[in-house]
PDB file of C-alpha atoms in Angstrom:
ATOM      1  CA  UNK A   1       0.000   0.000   0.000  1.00 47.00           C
ATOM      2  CA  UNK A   2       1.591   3.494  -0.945  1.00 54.00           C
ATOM      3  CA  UNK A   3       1.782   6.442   1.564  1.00 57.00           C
ATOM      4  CA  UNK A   4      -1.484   8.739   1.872  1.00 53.00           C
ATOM      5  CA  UNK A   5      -0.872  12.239   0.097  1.00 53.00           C
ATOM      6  CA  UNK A   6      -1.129  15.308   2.158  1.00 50.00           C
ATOM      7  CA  UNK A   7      -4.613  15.795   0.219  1.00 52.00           C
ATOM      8  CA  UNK A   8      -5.840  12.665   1.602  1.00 58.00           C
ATOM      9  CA  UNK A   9      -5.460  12.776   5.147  1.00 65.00           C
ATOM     10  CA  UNK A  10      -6.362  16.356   5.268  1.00 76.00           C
ATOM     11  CA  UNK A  11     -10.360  16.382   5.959  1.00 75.00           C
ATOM     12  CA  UNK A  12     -12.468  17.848   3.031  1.00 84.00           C
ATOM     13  CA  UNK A  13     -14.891  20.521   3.929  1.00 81.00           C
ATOM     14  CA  UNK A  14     -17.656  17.669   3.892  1.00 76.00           C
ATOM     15  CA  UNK A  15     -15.749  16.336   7.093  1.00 83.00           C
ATOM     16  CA  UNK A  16     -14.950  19.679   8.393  1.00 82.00           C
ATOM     17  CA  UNK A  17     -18.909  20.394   8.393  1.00 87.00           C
ATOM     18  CA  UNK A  18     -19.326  16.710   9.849  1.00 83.00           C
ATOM     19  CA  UNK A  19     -17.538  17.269  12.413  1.00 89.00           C
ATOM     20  CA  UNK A  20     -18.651  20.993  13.088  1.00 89.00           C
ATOM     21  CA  UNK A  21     -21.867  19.749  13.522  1.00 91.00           C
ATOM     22  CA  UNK A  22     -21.454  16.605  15.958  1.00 93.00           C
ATOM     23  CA  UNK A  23     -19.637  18.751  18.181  1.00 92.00           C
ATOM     24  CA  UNK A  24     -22.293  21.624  18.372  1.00 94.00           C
ATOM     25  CA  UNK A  25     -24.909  18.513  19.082  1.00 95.00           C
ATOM     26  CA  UNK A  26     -22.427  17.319  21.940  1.00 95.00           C
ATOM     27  CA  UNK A  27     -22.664  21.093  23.286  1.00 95.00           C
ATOM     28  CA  UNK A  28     -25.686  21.309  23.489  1.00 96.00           C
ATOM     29  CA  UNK A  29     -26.727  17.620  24.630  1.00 96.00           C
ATOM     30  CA  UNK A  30     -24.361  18.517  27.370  1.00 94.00           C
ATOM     31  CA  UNK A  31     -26.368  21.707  28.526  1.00 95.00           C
ATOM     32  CA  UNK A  32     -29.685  20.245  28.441  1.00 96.00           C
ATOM     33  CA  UNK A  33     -28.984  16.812  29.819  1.00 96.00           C
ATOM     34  CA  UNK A  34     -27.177  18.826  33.038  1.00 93.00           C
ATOM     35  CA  UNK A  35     -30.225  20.621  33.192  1.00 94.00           C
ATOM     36  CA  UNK A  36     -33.617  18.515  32.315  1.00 95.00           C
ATOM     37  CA  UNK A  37     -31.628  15.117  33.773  1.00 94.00           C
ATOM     38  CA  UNK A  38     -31.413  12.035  30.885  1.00 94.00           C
ATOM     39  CA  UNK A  39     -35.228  11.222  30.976  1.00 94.00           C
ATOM     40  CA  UNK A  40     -36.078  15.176  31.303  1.00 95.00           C
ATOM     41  CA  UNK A  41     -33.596  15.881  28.076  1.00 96.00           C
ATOM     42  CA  UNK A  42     -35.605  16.166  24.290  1.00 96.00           C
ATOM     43  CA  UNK A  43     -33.688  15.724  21.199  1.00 95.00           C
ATOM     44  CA  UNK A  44     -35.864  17.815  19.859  1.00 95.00           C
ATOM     45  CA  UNK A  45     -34.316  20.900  22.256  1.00 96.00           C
ATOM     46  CA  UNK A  46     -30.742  19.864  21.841  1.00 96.00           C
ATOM     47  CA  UNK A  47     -31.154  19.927  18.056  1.00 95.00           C
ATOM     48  CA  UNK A  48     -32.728  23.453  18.737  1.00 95.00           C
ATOM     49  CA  UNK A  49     -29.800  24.794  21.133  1.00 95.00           C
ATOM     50  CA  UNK A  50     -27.539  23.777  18.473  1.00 94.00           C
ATOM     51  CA  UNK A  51     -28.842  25.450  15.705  1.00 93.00           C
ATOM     52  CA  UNK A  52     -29.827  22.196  13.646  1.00 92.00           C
ATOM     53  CA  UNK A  53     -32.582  19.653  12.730  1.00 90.00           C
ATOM     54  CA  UNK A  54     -33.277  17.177  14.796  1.00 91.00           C
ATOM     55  CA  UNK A  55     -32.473  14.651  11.775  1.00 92.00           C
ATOM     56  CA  UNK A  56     -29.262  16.329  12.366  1.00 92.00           C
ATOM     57  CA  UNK A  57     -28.812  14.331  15.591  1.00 94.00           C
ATOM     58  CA  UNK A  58     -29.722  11.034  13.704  1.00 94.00           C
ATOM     59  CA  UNK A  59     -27.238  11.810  10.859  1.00 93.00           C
ATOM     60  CA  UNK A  60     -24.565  11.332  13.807  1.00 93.00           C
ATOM     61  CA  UNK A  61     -26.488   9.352  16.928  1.00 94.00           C
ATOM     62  CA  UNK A  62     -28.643   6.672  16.902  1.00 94.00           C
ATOM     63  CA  UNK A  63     -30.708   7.591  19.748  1.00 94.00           C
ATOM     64  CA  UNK A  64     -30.368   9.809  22.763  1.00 95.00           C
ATOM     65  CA  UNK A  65     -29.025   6.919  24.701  1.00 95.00           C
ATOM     66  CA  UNK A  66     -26.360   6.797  22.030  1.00 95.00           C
ATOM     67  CA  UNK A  67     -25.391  10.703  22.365  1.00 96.00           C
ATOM     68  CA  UNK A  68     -25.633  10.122  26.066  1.00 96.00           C
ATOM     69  CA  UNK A  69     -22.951   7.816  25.488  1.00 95.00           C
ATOM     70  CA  UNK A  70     -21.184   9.728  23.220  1.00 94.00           C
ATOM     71  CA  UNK A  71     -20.595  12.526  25.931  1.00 93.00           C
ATOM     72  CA  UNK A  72     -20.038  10.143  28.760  1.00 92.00           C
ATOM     73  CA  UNK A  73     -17.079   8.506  26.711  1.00 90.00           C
ATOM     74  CA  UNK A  74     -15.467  11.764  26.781  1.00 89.00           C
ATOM     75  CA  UNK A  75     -16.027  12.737  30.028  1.00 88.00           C
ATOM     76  CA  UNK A  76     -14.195   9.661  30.890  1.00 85.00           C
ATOM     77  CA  UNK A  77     -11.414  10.366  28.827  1.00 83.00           C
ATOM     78  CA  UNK A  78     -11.042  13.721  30.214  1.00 84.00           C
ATOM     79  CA  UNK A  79     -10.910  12.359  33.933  1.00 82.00           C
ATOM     80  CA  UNK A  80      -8.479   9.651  32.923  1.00 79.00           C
ATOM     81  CA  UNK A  81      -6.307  12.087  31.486  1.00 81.00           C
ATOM     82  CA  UNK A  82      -6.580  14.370  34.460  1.00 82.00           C
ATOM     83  CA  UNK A  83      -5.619  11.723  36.586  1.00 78.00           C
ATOM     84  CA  UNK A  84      -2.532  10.528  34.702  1.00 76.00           C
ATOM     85  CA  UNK A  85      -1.271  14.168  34.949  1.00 80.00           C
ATOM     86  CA  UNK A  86      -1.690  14.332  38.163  1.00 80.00           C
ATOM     87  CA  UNK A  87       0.300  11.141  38.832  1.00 75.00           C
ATOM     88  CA  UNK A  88       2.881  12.012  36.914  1.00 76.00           C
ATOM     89  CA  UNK A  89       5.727  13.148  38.782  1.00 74.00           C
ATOM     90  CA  UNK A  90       4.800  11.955  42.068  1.00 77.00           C
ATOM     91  CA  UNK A  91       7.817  10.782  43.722  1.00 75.00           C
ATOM     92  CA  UNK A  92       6.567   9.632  47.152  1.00 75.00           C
ATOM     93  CA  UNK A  93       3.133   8.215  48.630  1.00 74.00           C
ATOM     94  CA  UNK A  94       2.339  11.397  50.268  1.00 81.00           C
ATOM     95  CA  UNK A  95       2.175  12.906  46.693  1.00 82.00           C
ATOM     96  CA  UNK A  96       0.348  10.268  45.068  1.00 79.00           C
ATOM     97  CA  UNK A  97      -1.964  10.546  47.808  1.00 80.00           C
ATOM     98  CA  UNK A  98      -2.528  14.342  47.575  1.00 85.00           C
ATOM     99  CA  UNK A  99      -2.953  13.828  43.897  1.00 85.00           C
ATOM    100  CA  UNK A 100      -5.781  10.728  43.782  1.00 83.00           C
ATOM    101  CA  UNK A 101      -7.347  13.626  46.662  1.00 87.00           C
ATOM    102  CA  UNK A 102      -7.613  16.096  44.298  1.00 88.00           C
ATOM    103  CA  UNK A 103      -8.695  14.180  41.368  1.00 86.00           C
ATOM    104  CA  UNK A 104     -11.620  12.358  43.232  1.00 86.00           C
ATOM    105  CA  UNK A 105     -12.256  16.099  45.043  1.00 88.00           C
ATOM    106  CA  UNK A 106     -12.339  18.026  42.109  1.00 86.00           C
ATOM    107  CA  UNK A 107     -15.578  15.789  40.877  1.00 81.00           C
ATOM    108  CA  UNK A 108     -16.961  16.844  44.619  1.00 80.00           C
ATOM    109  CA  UNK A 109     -16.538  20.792  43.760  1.00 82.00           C
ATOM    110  CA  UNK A 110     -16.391  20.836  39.876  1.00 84.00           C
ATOM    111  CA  UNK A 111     -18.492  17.815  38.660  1.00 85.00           C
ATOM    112  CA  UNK A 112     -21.369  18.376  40.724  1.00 87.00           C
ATOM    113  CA  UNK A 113     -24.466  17.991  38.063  1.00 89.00           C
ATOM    114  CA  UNK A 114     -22.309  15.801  35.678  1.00 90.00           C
ATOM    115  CA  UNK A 115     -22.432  13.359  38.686  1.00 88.00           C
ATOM    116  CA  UNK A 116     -25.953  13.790  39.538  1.00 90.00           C
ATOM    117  CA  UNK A 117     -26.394  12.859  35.924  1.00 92.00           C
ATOM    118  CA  UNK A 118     -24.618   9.545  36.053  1.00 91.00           C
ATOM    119  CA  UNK A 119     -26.453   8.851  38.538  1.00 91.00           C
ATOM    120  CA  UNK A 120     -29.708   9.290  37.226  1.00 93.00           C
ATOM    121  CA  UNK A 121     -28.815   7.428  34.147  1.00 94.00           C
ATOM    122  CA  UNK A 122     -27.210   4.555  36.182  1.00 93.00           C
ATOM    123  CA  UNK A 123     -30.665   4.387  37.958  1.00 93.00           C
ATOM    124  CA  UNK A 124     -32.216   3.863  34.308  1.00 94.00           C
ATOM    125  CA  UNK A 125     -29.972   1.544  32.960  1.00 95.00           C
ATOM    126  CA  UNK A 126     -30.610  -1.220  36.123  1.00 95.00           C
ATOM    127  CA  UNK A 127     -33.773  -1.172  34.621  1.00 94.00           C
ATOM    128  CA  UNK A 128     -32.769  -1.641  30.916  1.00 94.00           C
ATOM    129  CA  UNK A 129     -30.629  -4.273  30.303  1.00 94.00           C
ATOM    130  CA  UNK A 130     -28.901  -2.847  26.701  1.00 93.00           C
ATOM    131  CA  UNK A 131     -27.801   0.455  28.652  1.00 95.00           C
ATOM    132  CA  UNK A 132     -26.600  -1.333  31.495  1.00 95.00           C
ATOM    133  CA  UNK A 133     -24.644  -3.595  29.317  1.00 94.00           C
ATOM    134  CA  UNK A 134     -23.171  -0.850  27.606  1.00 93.00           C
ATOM    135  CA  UNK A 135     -22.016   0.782  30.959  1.00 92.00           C
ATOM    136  CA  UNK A 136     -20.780  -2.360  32.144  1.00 90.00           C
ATOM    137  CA  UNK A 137     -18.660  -2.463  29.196  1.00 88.00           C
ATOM    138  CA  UNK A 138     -17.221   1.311  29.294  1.00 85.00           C
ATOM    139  CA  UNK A 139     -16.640   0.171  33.562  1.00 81.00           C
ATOM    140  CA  UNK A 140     -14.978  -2.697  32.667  1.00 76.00           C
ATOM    141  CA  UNK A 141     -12.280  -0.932  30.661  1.00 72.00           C
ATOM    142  CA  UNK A 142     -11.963   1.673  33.407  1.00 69.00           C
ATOM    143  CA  UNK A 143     -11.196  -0.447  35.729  1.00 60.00           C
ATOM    144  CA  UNK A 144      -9.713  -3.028  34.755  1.00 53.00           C
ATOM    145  CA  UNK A 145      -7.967  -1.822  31.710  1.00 50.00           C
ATOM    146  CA  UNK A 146      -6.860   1.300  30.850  1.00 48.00           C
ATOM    147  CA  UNK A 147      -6.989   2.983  34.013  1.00 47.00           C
ATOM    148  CA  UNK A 148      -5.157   0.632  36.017  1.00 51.00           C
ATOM    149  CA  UNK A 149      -2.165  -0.366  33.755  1.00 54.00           C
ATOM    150  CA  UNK A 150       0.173   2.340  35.128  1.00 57.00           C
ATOM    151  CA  UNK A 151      -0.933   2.408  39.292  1.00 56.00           C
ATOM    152  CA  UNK A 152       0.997  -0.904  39.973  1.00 52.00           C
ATOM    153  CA  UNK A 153       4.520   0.645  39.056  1.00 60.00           C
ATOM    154  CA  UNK A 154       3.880   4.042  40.517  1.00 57.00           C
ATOM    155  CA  UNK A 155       2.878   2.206  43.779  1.00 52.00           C
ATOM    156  CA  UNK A 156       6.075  -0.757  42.897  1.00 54.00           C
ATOM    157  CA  UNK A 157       8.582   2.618  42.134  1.00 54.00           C
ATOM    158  CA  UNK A 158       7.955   3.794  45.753  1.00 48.00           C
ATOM    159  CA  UNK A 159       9.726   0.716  46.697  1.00 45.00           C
ATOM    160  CA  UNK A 160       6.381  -0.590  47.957  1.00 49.00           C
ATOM    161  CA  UNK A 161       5.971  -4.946  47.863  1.00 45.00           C
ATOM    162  CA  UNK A 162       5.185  -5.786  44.344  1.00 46.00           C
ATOM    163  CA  UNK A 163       1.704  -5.542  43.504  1.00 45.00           C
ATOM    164  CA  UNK A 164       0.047  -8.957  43.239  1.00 45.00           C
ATOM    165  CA  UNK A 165      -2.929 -10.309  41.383  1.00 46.00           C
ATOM    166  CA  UNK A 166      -4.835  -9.710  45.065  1.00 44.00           C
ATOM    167  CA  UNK A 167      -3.529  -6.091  45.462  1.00 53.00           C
ATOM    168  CA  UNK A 168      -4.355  -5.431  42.124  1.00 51.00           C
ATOM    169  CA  UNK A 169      -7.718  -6.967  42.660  1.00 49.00           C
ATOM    170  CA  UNK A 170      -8.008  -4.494  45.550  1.00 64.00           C
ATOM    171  CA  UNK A 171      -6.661  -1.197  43.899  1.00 65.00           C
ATOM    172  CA  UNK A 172      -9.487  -2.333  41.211  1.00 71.00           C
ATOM    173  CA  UNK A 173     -11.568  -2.548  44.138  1.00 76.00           C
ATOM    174  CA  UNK A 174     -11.178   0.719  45.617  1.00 75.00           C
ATOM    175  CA  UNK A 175     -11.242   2.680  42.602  1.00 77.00           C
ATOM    176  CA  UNK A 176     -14.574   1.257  41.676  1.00 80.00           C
ATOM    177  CA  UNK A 177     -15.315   2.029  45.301  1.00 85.00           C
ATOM    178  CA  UNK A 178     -14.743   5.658  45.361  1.00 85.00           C
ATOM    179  CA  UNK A 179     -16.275   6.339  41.738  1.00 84.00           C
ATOM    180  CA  UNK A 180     -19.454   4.934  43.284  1.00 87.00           C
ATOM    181  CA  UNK A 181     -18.795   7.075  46.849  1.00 89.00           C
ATOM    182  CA  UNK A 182     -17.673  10.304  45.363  1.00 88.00           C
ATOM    183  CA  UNK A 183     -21.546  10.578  43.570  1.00 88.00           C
ATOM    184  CA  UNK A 184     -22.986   9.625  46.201  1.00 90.00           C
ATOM    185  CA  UNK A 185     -21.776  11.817  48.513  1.00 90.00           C
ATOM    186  CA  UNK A 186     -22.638  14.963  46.120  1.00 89.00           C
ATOM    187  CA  UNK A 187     -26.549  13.803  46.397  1.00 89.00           C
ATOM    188  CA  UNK A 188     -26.360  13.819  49.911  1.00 91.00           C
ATOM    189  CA  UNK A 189     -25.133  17.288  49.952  1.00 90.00           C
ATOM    190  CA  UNK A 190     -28.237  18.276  48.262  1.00 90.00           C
ATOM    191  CA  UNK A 191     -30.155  17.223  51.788  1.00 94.00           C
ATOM    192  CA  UNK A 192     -27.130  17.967  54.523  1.00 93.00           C
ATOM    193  CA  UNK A 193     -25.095  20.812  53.508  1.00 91.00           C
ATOM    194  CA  UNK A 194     -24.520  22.342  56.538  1.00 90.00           C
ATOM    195  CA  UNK A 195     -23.093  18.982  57.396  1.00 92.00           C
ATOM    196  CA  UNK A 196     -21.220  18.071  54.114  1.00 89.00           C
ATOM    197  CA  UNK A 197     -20.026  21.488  53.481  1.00 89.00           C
ATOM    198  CA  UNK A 198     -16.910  21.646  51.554  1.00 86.00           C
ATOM    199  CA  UNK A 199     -14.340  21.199  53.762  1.00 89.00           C
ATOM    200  CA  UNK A 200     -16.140  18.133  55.408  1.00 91.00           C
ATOM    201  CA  UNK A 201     -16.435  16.794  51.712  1.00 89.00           C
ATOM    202  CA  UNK A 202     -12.876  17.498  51.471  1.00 89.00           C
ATOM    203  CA  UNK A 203     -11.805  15.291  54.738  1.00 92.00           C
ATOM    204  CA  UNK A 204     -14.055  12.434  53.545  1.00 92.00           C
ATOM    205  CA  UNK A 205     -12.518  12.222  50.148  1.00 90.00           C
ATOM    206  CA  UNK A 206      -9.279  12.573  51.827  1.00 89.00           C
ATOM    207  CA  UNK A 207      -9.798   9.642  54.328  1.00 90.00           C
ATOM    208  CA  UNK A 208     -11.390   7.723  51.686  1.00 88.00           C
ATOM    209  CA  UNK A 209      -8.723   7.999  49.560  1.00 85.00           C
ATOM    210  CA  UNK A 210      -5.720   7.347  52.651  1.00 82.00           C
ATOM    211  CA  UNK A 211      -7.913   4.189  53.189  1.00 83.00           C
ATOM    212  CA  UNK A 212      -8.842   2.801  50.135  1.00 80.00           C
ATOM    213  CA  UNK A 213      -6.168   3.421  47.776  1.00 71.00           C
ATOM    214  CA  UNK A 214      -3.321   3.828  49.983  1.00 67.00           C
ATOM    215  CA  UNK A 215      -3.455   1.185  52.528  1.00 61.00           C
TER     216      UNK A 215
END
């Protein structure tokens, strides 16, 4: 096979348009999903927000459980890529412990209705078994995958015991543990926040994560 030409891997203003598009329906599916919740949220009014048809959303989805997924893959992504960056660097446990803190925190302060959401949607998807199959699948490559293929030597290059198929059964463990937790904690705020205020949110995650992940 001969090498691709510069005109060929360069996108053609089809492409360009394509891709405009998707990512003005991802904007907006974003805004009203946040707001209305995943059963609350009409194509119809995403398609509107973004300035297209609603057989715009069908040229690129193939349903709104499919552009729900569609965001939630990249939400992912971004925290996985936050969380590597944090990691990076860390020397010692105290840092890779301030780090996972912040990560899993940052959700608490930043990622308040995003987490709301997946909660909501989790709720619906118990109840329908294609969408919880689907989110099984994207949780299974979390954590078991791609998420976890890097902890064992940052935990092994603190001079820490090497990491055996039980430890890494438990770090698999805990992170499912506090991606469930974290959520969960943000809903109760909603109903105790003069006793989950911030900086008690901030001590939780921080035991949490001492406990879970660092023990």
């Amino acid at each position: 096979m001969g090498r691709q030409t510069v005109s060929e891997l360069k996108p053609n203003k089809h492409q360009i348009r394509a891709k405009q598009t998707r990512d003005l329906l991802l904007n907006s599916a974003e805004i009203v999903f946040v707001r209305d919740g995943y059963l609350g949220a009409e194509l119809g009014e995403i398609a509107t927000l973004a300035g297209r048809s609603k057989g715009a959303i069908y040229g690129h989805f193939k349903s709104k459980e499919d552009l729900y997924f569609a965001l939630l893959e990249e939400r992912i992504s971004k925290y996985r890529t936050r969380a590597e960056a944090m990691l990076v660097g860390c020397k010692s446990q105290e840092q890779i412990s301030r780090a996972l803190r912040d990560h899993f925190f940052s959700a608490v302060k930043n990622d308040k209705a995003w987490c709301r959401l997946l909660l909501e949607f989790k709720l619906f998807a118990v109840r329908n078994h294609p969408a919880k199959k689907r989110l099984q699948k994207i949780h299974k490559s979390l954590y078991f995958k791609e998420h976890l293929k890097y902890l064992p030597d940052v935990w092994a290059s603190l001079g820490q015991r090497k990491l055996d198929s039980r430890s890494a059964l438990g770090a698999q463990v805990a992170l499912a543990s506090m991606a469930a937790i974290v959520p969960a904690l943000i809903l109760e705020e909603e109903f105790a926040p003069a006793v989950l205020s911030n900086s008690k949110l901030k001590d939780v995650v921080t035991l949490l994560v001492e406990t879970l992940l660092m023990s």
